[in-house]
PDB file of C-alpha atoms and ligand atoms in Angstrom:
ATOM      1  CA  MET N  27       0.000   0.000   0.000  1.00 94.00           C
ATOM      2  CA  LEU N  28       1.123   3.559  -0.782  1.00 97.00           C
ATOM      3  CA  GLU N  29       0.270   5.786   2.148  1.00 98.00           C
ATOM      4  CA  LEU N  30       0.313   9.557   2.403  1.00 98.00           C
ATOM      5  CA  LYS N  31       0.123  10.437   6.084  1.00 98.00           C
ATOM      6  CA  ASN N  32      -0.720  14.072   6.858  1.00 98.00           C
ATOM      7  CA  ILE N  33       1.383  15.224   3.933  1.00 98.00           C
ATOM      8  CA  GLU N  34       1.785  18.953   3.372  1.00 98.00           C
ATOM      9  CA  LEU N  35       3.400  20.126   0.158  1.00 98.00           C
ATOM     10  CA  ARG N  36       4.534  23.687  -0.456  1.00 97.00           C
ATOM     11  CA  GLN N  37       5.569  25.527  -3.610  1.00 94.00           C
ATOM     12  CA  GLY N  38       6.108  29.210  -2.737  1.00 93.00           C
ATOM     13  CA  THR N  39       2.847  30.387  -1.177  1.00 95.00           C
ATOM     14  CA  PHE N  40       0.920  27.386  -2.519  1.00 97.00           C
ATOM     15  CA  ALA N  41       0.062  24.552  -0.110  1.00 98.00           C
ATOM     16  CA  LEU N  42      -1.483  21.139  -0.717  1.00 98.00           C
ATOM     17  CA  HIS N  43      -2.598  18.605   1.880  1.00 98.00           C
ATOM     18  CA  ALA N  44      -2.961  14.887   1.319  1.00 98.00           C
ATOM     19  CA  SER N  45      -3.786  12.063   3.705  1.00 98.00           C
ATOM     20  CA  PHE N  46      -4.954   8.803   2.139  1.00 97.00           C
ATOM     21  CA  SER N  47      -3.898   5.389   0.885  1.00 97.00           C
ATOM     22  CA  VAL N  48      -3.560   4.187  -2.694  1.00 96.00           C
ATOM     23  CA  ASP N  49      -3.914   0.585  -3.813  1.00 94.00           C
ATOM     24  CA  PRO N  50      -0.557   0.000  -5.527  1.00 92.00           C
ATOM     25  CA  ALA N  51      -2.011  -2.472  -8.007  1.00 92.00           C
ATOM     26  CA  ALA N  52      -4.894  -0.254  -9.148  1.00 94.00           C
ATOM     27  CA  ARG N  53      -5.123   2.521 -11.697  1.00 97.00           C
ATOM     28  CA  ALA N  54      -6.061   5.959 -10.409  1.00 98.00           C
ATOM     29  CA  ALA N  55      -6.464   9.250 -12.255  1.00 97.00           C
ATOM     30  CA  VAL N  56      -5.539  12.590 -10.706  1.00 98.00           C
ATOM     31  CA  ILE N  57      -7.857  15.346 -11.882  1.00 96.00           C
ATOM     32  CA  GLY N  58      -8.723  18.880 -10.844  1.00 94.00           C
ATOM     33  CA  PRO N  59      -8.476  22.513 -11.916  1.00 93.00           C
ATOM     34  CA  SER N  60      -5.319  23.942 -13.429  1.00 92.00           C
ATOM     35  CA  GLY N  61      -2.935  25.077 -10.704  1.00 94.00           C
ATOM     36  CA  ALA N  62      -4.662  22.898  -8.076  1.00 96.00           C
ATOM     37  CA  GLY N  63      -1.485  20.907  -7.393  1.00 97.00           C
ATOM     38  CA  LYS N  64      -1.740  17.731  -9.474  1.00 96.00           C
ATOM     39  CA  SER N  65       1.846  17.966 -10.757  1.00 95.00           C
ATOM     40  CA  THR N  66       3.022  18.996  -7.309  1.00 96.00           C
ATOM     41  CA  LEU N  67       1.527  15.795  -5.886  1.00 97.00           C
ATOM     42  CA  LEU N  68       3.252  13.642  -8.505  1.00 96.00           C
ATOM     43  CA  MET N  69       6.576  15.449  -8.049  1.00 95.00           C
ATOM     44  CA  ALA N  70       6.423  14.753  -4.323  1.00 97.00           C
ATOM     45  CA  LEU N  71       5.616  11.065  -4.825  1.00 97.00           C
ATOM     46  CA  ALA N  72       8.443  10.782  -7.352  1.00 95.00           C
ATOM     47  CA  GLY N  73      10.823  12.339  -4.825  1.00 96.00           C
ATOM     48  CA  PHE N  74      11.550  15.635  -6.582  1.00 94.00           C
ATOM     49  CA  LEU N  75       9.781  17.723  -3.949  1.00 96.00           C
ATOM     50  CA  LYS N  76      10.297  17.150  -0.246  1.00 96.00           C
ATOM     51  CA  PRO N  77       7.102  17.413   1.832  1.00 97.00           C
ATOM     52  CA  ALA N  78       7.052  20.284   4.326  1.00 97.00           C
ATOM     53  CA  SER N  79       5.556  17.772   6.757  1.00 98.00           C
ATOM     54  CA  GLY N  80       4.021  14.329   6.942  1.00 98.00           C
ATOM     55  CA  GLN N  81       5.156  10.894   5.877  1.00 98.00           C
ATOM     56  CA  LEU N  82       5.079   8.802   2.720  1.00 98.00           C
ATOM     57  CA  SER N  83       5.221   5.065   3.078  1.00 98.00           C
ATOM     58  CA  TRP N  84       5.288   2.058   0.776  1.00 97.00           C
ATOM     59  CA  ASP N  85       4.428  -1.383   2.119  1.00 95.00           C
ATOM     60  CA  GLY N  86       4.883   0.045   5.589  1.00 95.00           C
ATOM     61  CA  ALA N  87       8.404   1.386   4.926  1.00 97.00           C
ATOM     62  CA  ASP N  88       9.044   5.134   5.235  1.00 97.00           C
ATOM     63  CA  ILE N  89      10.098   6.509   1.827  1.00 98.00           C
ATOM     64  CA  THR N  90       9.682  10.220   2.628  1.00 97.00           C
ATOM     65  CA  SER N  91      13.411  10.858   2.168  1.00 96.00           C
ATOM     66  CA  THR N  92      14.204   8.058  -0.287  1.00 97.00           C
ATOM     67  CA  ALA N  93      16.043   9.136  -3.458  1.00 96.00           C
ATOM     68  CA  PRO N  94      13.855   9.243  -6.603  1.00 93.00           C
ATOM     69  CA  SER N  95      15.683   6.342  -8.274  1.00 90.00           C
ATOM     70  CA  ALA N  96      15.193   4.114  -5.225  1.00 94.00           C
ATOM     71  CA  ARG N  97      11.433   4.717  -5.043  1.00 96.00           C
ATOM     72  CA  PRO N  98       8.937   2.155  -6.330  1.00 97.00           C
ATOM     73  CA  PHE N  99       7.839   4.538  -9.111  1.00 96.00           C
ATOM     74  CA  SER N 100       8.804   5.254 -12.674  1.00 93.00           C
ATOM     75  CA  VAL N 101       7.751   8.643 -13.958  1.00 92.00           C
ATOM     76  CA  LEU N 102       6.707  10.026 -17.320  1.00 90.00           C
ATOM     77  CA  PHE N 103       6.080  13.740 -17.785  1.00 84.00           C
ATOM     78  CA  GLN N 104       4.335  15.503 -20.652  1.00 78.00           C
ATOM     79  CA  ASP N 105       7.425  16.527 -22.594  1.00 75.00           C
ATOM     80  CA  ASN N 106       8.690  12.929 -22.976  1.00 73.00           C
ATOM     81  CA  ASN N 107      12.287  14.076 -22.489  1.00 82.00           C
ATOM     82  CA  LEU N 108      13.698  12.006 -25.332  1.00 92.00           C
ATOM     83  CA  PHE N 109      17.278  12.876 -26.235  1.00 93.00           C
ATOM     84  CA  PRO N 110      17.314  13.884 -29.926  1.00 93.00           C
ATOM     85  CA  HIS N 111      20.917  12.781 -30.574  1.00 95.00           C
ATOM     86  CA  MET N 112      20.353   9.289 -29.186  1.00 95.00           C
ATOM     87  CA  SER N 113      18.745   6.327 -30.912  1.00 96.00           C
ATOM     88  CA  VAL N 114      15.474   4.774 -29.788  1.00 96.00           C
ATOM     89  CA  ALA N 115      17.384   1.885 -28.163  1.00 96.00           C
ATOM     90  CA  GLN N 116      19.687   4.304 -26.313  1.00 95.00           C
ATOM     91  CA  ASN N 117      16.788   6.433 -25.120  1.00 95.00           C
ATOM     92  CA  VAL N 118      15.102   3.322 -23.721  1.00 95.00           C
ATOM     93  CA  GLY N 119      18.431   1.978 -22.395  1.00 95.00           C
ATOM     94  CA  LEU N 120      18.732   5.085 -20.213  1.00 93.00           C
ATOM     95  CA  GLY N 121      15.815   3.689 -18.226  1.00 91.00           C
ATOM     96  CA  VAL N 122      17.855   0.580 -17.406  1.00 92.00           C
ATOM     97  CA  ARG N 123      21.197   2.266 -16.799  1.00 90.00           C
ATOM     98  CA  PRO N 124      21.814   6.009 -17.021  1.00 85.00           C
ATOM     99  CA  SER N 125      25.470   5.199 -17.905  1.00 89.00           C
ATOM    100  CA  LEU N 126      24.216   3.237 -20.940  1.00 89.00           C
ATOM    101  CA  ARG N 127      26.763   0.504 -20.191  1.00 92.00           C
ATOM    102  CA  LEU N 128      24.272  -2.235 -20.996  1.00 92.00           C
ATOM    103  CA  SER N 129      24.892  -5.941 -20.471  1.00 94.00           C
ATOM    104  CA  ALA N 130      23.436  -8.493 -22.892  1.00 94.00           C
ATOM    105  CA  LYS N 131      20.611  -9.015 -20.387  1.00 94.00           C
ATOM    106  CA  ASP N 132      19.923  -5.274 -20.252  1.00 93.00           C
ATOM    107  CA  LYS N 133      19.777  -5.144 -24.040  1.00 94.00           C
ATOM    108  CA  THR N 134      17.231  -7.949 -24.035  1.00 94.00           C
ATOM    109  CA  ARG N 135      15.183  -5.918 -21.577  1.00 92.00           C
ATOM    110  CA  VAL N 136      15.276  -2.951 -23.957  1.00 95.00           C
ATOM    111  CA  GLN N 137      14.135  -5.149 -26.846  1.00 94.00           C
ATOM    112  CA  GLU N 138      11.318  -6.605 -24.757  1.00 92.00           C
ATOM    113  CA  ALA N 139      10.131  -3.110 -23.860  1.00 92.00           C
ATOM    114  CA  LEU N 140      10.255  -2.036 -27.524  1.00 94.00           C
ATOM    115  CA  LEU N 141       8.261  -5.127 -28.453  1.00 92.00           C
ATOM    116  CA  SER N 142       5.640  -4.400 -25.805  1.00 90.00           C
ATOM    117  CA  VAL N 143       5.048  -0.868 -27.171  1.00 91.00           C
ATOM    118  CA  GLY N 144       5.050  -2.032 -30.791  1.00 92.00           C
ATOM    119  CA  LEU N 145       8.385  -0.508 -31.823  1.00 93.00           C
ATOM    120  CA  LEU N 146      10.493  -3.575 -32.465  1.00 89.00           C
ATOM    121  CA  GLY N 147      12.899  -2.951 -35.349  1.00 90.00           C
ATOM    122  CA  MET N 148      13.019   0.801 -34.778  1.00 94.00           C
ATOM    123  CA  ASP N 149      15.958   0.699 -32.356  1.00 93.00           C
ATOM    124  CA  GLU N 150      18.389   2.635 -34.519  1.00 95.00           C
ATOM    125  CA  ARG N 151      16.081   5.512 -35.396  1.00 96.00           C
ATOM    126  CA  LYS N 152      16.423   8.945 -33.842  1.00 96.00           C
ATOM    127  CA  PRO N 153      13.337  10.504 -32.206  1.00 94.00           C
ATOM    128  CA  ALA N 154      13.021  13.000 -35.106  1.00 94.00           C
ATOM    129  CA  GLU N 155      12.509  10.043 -37.461  1.00 95.00           C
ATOM    130  CA  LEU N 156       9.408   8.943 -35.540  1.00 94.00           C
ATOM    131  CA  SER N 157       5.832  10.211 -35.430  1.00 90.00           C
ATOM    132  CA  GLY N 158       4.516  11.886 -32.287  1.00 88.00           C
ATOM    133  CA  GLY N 159       2.709   8.696 -31.300  1.00 89.00           C
ATOM    134  CA  GLN N 160       5.849   6.614 -31.777  1.00 93.00           C
ATOM    135  CA  GLN N 161       7.848   9.077 -29.691  1.00 93.00           C
ATOM    136  CA  SER N 162       5.312   8.619 -26.896  1.00 91.00           C
ATOM    137  CA  ARG N 163       5.817   4.867 -27.200  1.00 92.00           C
ATOM    138  CA  VAL N 164       9.591   5.272 -26.802  1.00 95.00           C
ATOM    139  CA  ALA N 165       9.044   7.325 -23.662  1.00 93.00           C
ATOM    140  CA  LEU N 166       6.649   4.684 -22.364  1.00 92.00           C
ATOM    141  CA  ALA N 167       9.173   1.923 -23.118  1.00 94.00           C
ATOM    142  CA  ARG N 168      11.810   3.808 -21.120  1.00 93.00           C
ATOM    143  CA  VAL N 169       9.439   3.834 -18.169  1.00 91.00           C
ATOM    144  CA  LEU N 170       8.581   0.142 -18.576  1.00 91.00           C
ATOM    145  CA  VAL N 171      12.191  -1.098 -18.592  1.00 91.00           C
ATOM    146  CA  GLN N 172      12.559   0.247 -15.076  1.00 91.00           C
ATOM    147  CA  ARG N 173      10.161  -2.477 -13.913  1.00 90.00           C
ATOM    148  CA  LYS N 174       8.845  -0.450 -11.014  1.00 94.00           C
ATOM    149  CA  PRO N 175       5.612  -1.413  -9.248  1.00 96.00           C
ATOM    150  CA  MET N 176       3.837   1.859 -10.127  1.00 97.00           C
ATOM    151  CA  LEU N 177       3.845   4.222 -13.083  1.00 96.00           C
ATOM    152  CA  LEU N 178       3.351   7.932 -12.472  1.00 96.00           C
ATOM    153  CA  LEU N 179       2.208   9.725 -15.622  1.00 95.00           C
ATOM    154  CA  ASP N 180       1.758  13.500 -15.798  1.00 94.00           C
ATOM    155  CA  GLU N 181      -0.356  14.314 -18.869  1.00 91.00           C
ATOM    156  CA  PRO N 182       2.031  12.350 -21.083  1.00 86.00           C
ATOM    157  CA  PHE N 183      -0.261  12.210 -24.100  1.00 88.00           C
ATOM    158  CA  ALA N 184      -1.768  15.703 -23.940  1.00 86.00           C
ATOM    159  CA  ALA N 185       0.053  16.753 -27.127  1.00 84.00           C
ATOM    160  CA  LEU N 186      -1.373  13.876 -29.179  1.00 86.00           C
ATOM    161  CA  GLY N 187      -4.574  13.999 -31.209  1.00 88.00           C
ATOM    162  CA  PRO N 188      -7.692  12.308 -29.745  1.00 90.00           C
ATOM    163  CA  ALA N 189      -7.362   8.984 -31.616  1.00 90.00           C
ATOM    164  CA  LEU N 190      -3.664   8.581 -30.795  1.00 89.00           C
ATOM    165  CA  LYS N 191      -4.267   9.555 -27.187  1.00 91.00           C
ATOM    166  CA  ILE N 192      -6.910   6.838 -26.835  1.00 93.00           C
ATOM    167  CA  GLU N 193      -4.527   4.318 -28.393  1.00 91.00           C
ATOM    168  CA  MET N 194      -1.812   5.238 -25.894  1.00 91.00           C
ATOM    169  CA  LEU N 195      -4.201   5.170 -22.919  1.00 94.00           C
ATOM    170  CA  ASP N 196      -5.370   1.682 -23.896  1.00 94.00           C
ATOM    171  CA  LEU N 197      -1.748   0.574 -24.321  1.00 92.00           C
ATOM    172  CA  VAL N 198      -0.890   1.886 -20.853  1.00 93.00           C
ATOM    173  CA  ALA N 199      -3.851   0.041 -19.335  1.00 95.00           C
ATOM    174  CA  GLU N 200      -2.954  -3.165 -21.162  1.00 92.00           C
ATOM    175  CA  LEU N 201       0.702  -2.993 -20.090  1.00 91.00           C
ATOM    176  CA  CYS N 202      -0.208  -2.235 -16.482  1.00 94.00           C
ATOM    177  CA  GLU N 203      -2.423  -5.336 -16.469  1.00 93.00           C
ATOM    178  CA  LYS N 204       0.257  -7.468 -18.047  1.00 90.00           C
ATOM    179  CA  LEU N 205       3.009  -6.275 -15.698  1.00 89.00           C
ATOM    180  CA  GLY N 206       0.807  -6.137 -12.610  1.00 93.00           C
ATOM    181  CA  ALA N 207       1.792  -2.476 -12.220  1.00 95.00           C
ATOM    182  CA  GLY N 208      -0.287   0.268 -10.658  1.00 96.00           C
ATOM    183  CA  LEU N 209      -0.869   3.670 -12.223  1.00 97.00           C
ATOM    184  CA  LEU N 210      -1.307   7.242 -11.067  1.00 97.00           C
ATOM    185  CA  MET N 211      -2.105   9.446 -14.035  1.00 97.00           C
ATOM    186  CA  VAL N 212      -2.637  13.194 -14.069  1.00 96.00           C
ATOM    187  CA  SER N 213      -5.061  14.278 -16.755  1.00 94.00           C
ATOM    188  CA  HIS N 214      -7.075  17.390 -17.546  1.00 89.00           C
ATOM    189  CA  ASP N 215      -9.620  15.228 -19.395  1.00 91.00           C
ATOM    190  CA  PRO N 216     -12.105  13.352 -17.171  1.00 92.00           C
ATOM    191  CA  GLU N 217     -12.815  10.971 -20.068  1.00 93.00           C
ATOM    192  CA  ASP N 218      -9.211   9.685 -19.760  1.00 95.00           C
ATOM    193  CA  ALA N 219     -10.034   8.754 -16.177  1.00 96.00           C
ATOM    194  CA  ARG N 220     -13.257   7.036 -17.192  1.00 96.00           C
ATOM    195  CA  ARG N 221     -11.471   5.093 -19.903  1.00 96.00           C
ATOM    196  CA  ILE N 222      -8.676   3.436 -17.932  1.00 97.00           C
ATOM    197  CA  CYS N 223      -8.832   4.363 -14.237  1.00 97.00           C
ATOM    198  CA  GLU N 224     -11.236   2.707 -11.837  1.00 96.00           C
ATOM    199  CA  ASN N 225     -10.411   5.297  -9.192  1.00 97.00           C
ATOM    200  CA  THR N 226      -9.850   9.026  -9.267  1.00 97.00           C
ATOM    201  CA  ILE N 227      -8.089  11.399  -6.901  1.00 98.00           C
ATOM    202  CA  LEU N 228      -9.638  14.870  -6.994  1.00 96.00           C
ATOM    203  CA  VAL N 229      -7.184  17.699  -6.320  1.00 97.00           C
ATOM    204  CA  ALA N 230      -8.874  21.010  -5.530  1.00 95.00           C
ATOM    205  CA  ASP N 231      -8.877  23.834  -2.981  1.00 94.00           C
ATOM    206  CA  GLY N 232      -5.565  22.839  -1.417  1.00 97.00           C
ATOM    207  CA  LEU N 233      -6.568  19.227  -0.850  1.00 97.00           C
ATOM    208  CA  ALA N 234      -5.787  15.973  -2.643  1.00 98.00           C
ATOM    209  CA  HIS N 235      -8.831  13.821  -1.836  1.00 97.00           C
ATOM    210  CA  ALA N 236      -8.742  10.079  -1.210  1.00 97.00           C
ATOM    211  CA  PRO N 237      -9.264   7.996  -4.359  1.00 97.00           C
ATOM    212  CA  THR N 238     -12.932   7.304  -5.125  1.00 96.00           C
ATOM    213  CA  ALA N 239     -14.638   5.287  -7.859  1.00 97.00           C
ATOM    214  CA  THR N 240     -14.230   7.303 -11.077  1.00 97.00           C
ATOM    215  CA  ASP N 241     -17.784   6.808 -12.340  1.00 96.00           C
ATOM    216  CA  ASP N 242     -19.343   7.801  -9.004  1.00 96.00           C
ATOM    217  CA  LEU N 243     -17.166  10.914  -8.793  1.00 95.00           C
ATOM    218  CA  LEU N 244     -17.843  12.055 -12.354  1.00 95.00           C
ATOM    219  CA  ASP N 245     -21.564  11.200 -12.282  1.00 94.00           C
ATOM    220  CA  ASN N 246     -22.097  12.997  -8.965  1.00 93.00           C
ATOM    221  CA  PRO N 247     -19.326  15.603  -8.880  1.00 92.00           C
ATOM    222  CA  PRO N 248     -18.750  17.522  -5.634  1.00 91.00           C
ATOM    223  CA  GLU N 249     -18.764  21.319  -5.893  1.00 89.00           C
ATOM    224  CA  PRO N 250     -15.100  21.957  -6.799  1.00 86.00           C
ATOM    225  CA  LEU N 251     -15.239  19.307  -9.526  1.00 90.00           C
ATOM    226  CA  ARG N 252     -18.601  20.641 -10.802  1.00 90.00           C
ATOM    227  CA  ALA N 253     -17.052  24.055 -11.229  1.00 86.00           C
ATOM    228  CA  TYR N 254     -14.108  22.538 -13.087  1.00 86.00           C
ATOM    229  CA  LEU N 255     -16.286  20.398 -15.346  1.00 85.00           C
ATOM    230  CA  GLY N 256     -18.609  23.344 -16.010  1.00 83.00           C
ATOM    231  CA  LYS N 257     -21.673  21.424 -14.777  1.00 73.00           C
TER     232      LYS N 257
HETATM  233  P1  ADP X 324      -1.543  21.543 -11.605  1.00 53.13           P
HETATM  234  O1  ADP X 324      -0.631  20.427 -11.977  1.00 53.13           O
HETATM  235  O2  ADP X 324      -2.766  21.080 -10.887  1.00 53.13           O
HETATM  236  O3  ADP X 324      -1.896  22.439 -12.754  1.00 53.13           O
HETATM  237  P2  ADP X 324       0.768  22.510 -10.174  1.00 53.13           P
HETATM  238  O4  ADP X 324       1.078  21.406  -9.269  1.00 53.13           O
HETATM  239  O5  ADP X 324       1.597  22.646 -11.412  1.00 53.13           O
HETATM  240  O6  ADP X 324      -0.780  22.477 -10.561  1.00 53.13           O
HETATM  241  O7  ADP X 324       0.893  23.870  -9.404  1.00 53.13           O
HETATM  242  C1  ADP X 324       0.276  24.087  -8.142  1.00 53.13           C
HETATM  243  C2  ADP X 324       0.577  25.467  -7.615  1.00 53.13           C
HETATM  244  O8  ADP X 324       1.948  25.570  -7.282  1.00 53.13           O
HETATM  245  C3  ADP X 324       0.288  26.573  -8.625  1.00 53.13           C
HETATM  246  O9  ADP X 324      -0.388  27.598  -7.930  1.00 53.13           O
HETATM  247  C4  ADP X 324       1.637  27.036  -9.073  1.00 53.13           C
HETATM  248  O10 ADP X 324       1.621  28.391  -9.370  1.00 53.13           O
HETATM  249  C5  ADP X 324       2.519  26.728  -7.867  1.00 53.13           C
HETATM  250  N1  ADP X 324       3.899  26.398  -8.269  1.00 53.13           N
HETATM  251  C6  ADP X 324       4.279  25.399  -9.080  1.00 53.13           C
HETATM  252  N2  ADP X 324       5.619  25.355  -9.201  1.00 53.13           N
HETATM  253  C7  ADP X 324       6.103  26.361  -8.439  1.00 53.13           C
HETATM  254  C8  ADP X 324       7.396  26.836  -8.120  1.00 53.13           C
HETATM  255  N3  ADP X 324       8.491  26.252  -8.614  1.00 53.13           N
HETATM  256  N4  ADP X 324       7.502  27.892  -7.279  1.00 53.13           N
HETATM  257  C9  ADP X 324       6.412  28.476  -6.762  1.00 53.13           C
HETATM  258  N5  ADP X 324       5.158  28.066  -7.003  1.00 53.13           N
HETATM  259  C10 ADP X 324       4.995  27.038  -7.832  1.00 53.13           C
END
C-alpha cells in the first residue's frame, strides 16, 4: 500500500494537503483545476519535492526521504524528455542504466520493452525520425524497462490527437495489467479517467482527496469538480 500520512506540500505560497492510501495495483487518475497541485503531488511522490511535513510510506516502509531512483515509481512527464541525438534503443536503455553501459541481459530488456510498445525494429532511429505517437511509445518503453511497481504519468499524451491519445491510454492500461503495475495518471480530461482508471483522486482547494470510484465521482461531482467540469 502507498500511504500519504498528513502530507503537506509547499511551492512558494501554494500549499497542498494529502492524507490517504492508494492501492498499488490499481489505476487511479488525478484530476482537478489547473494550478490545483496535481503535478506537485506527482513530483512529491516521485521524490523531486520534499514534503514540508508528513510521511510517505510504501508497504509500511518510510520513503519520505528516499532518493527518486530508489522509489517504487517510474515517472513520465508531458514533454517525454527524449534525447534527440540518441537512438530509440539508447533512449530506452537510459531507463535501465543512465550510464548506458548495458549488459546483454539489459539489451534484451530494452528489446522486450520495444516489443511491448510495438516498436520492435526501430531501435536505430532517432526521435526526429518517428511520429509523435511513436515518440510517446519510446518514452513509455523507457518507463517500462525500469520495472517499477507503479507508473506515475503526468499528462504524457496531452500533445497527441484524440485517436492517438486513446490508443496510448489503452496501451498503458494493457501494459499495467500485463506487468501487474499500478498507475497514477494526471489528466485534464475526465474521459481519460473514465477510460482506464477505476479510481480518481480529486485535487482542488488545497486538498488531494482520497481515491474514489471514477464513475461515481464524475456522475455525482462535488462542488469543486462541478465548477471545473462546467456542470
Ligand atoms: P496543476 O498540476 O494542478 O496544474 P501545479 O502542481 O503545477 O498544478 O501547481 C500548483 C501550484 O503551485 C500553482 O499555484 C503554481 O503556481 C505553484 N507552483 C508550481 N511550481 C512552483 C514553483 N516552482 N515555485 C512556486 N510556485 C509554484
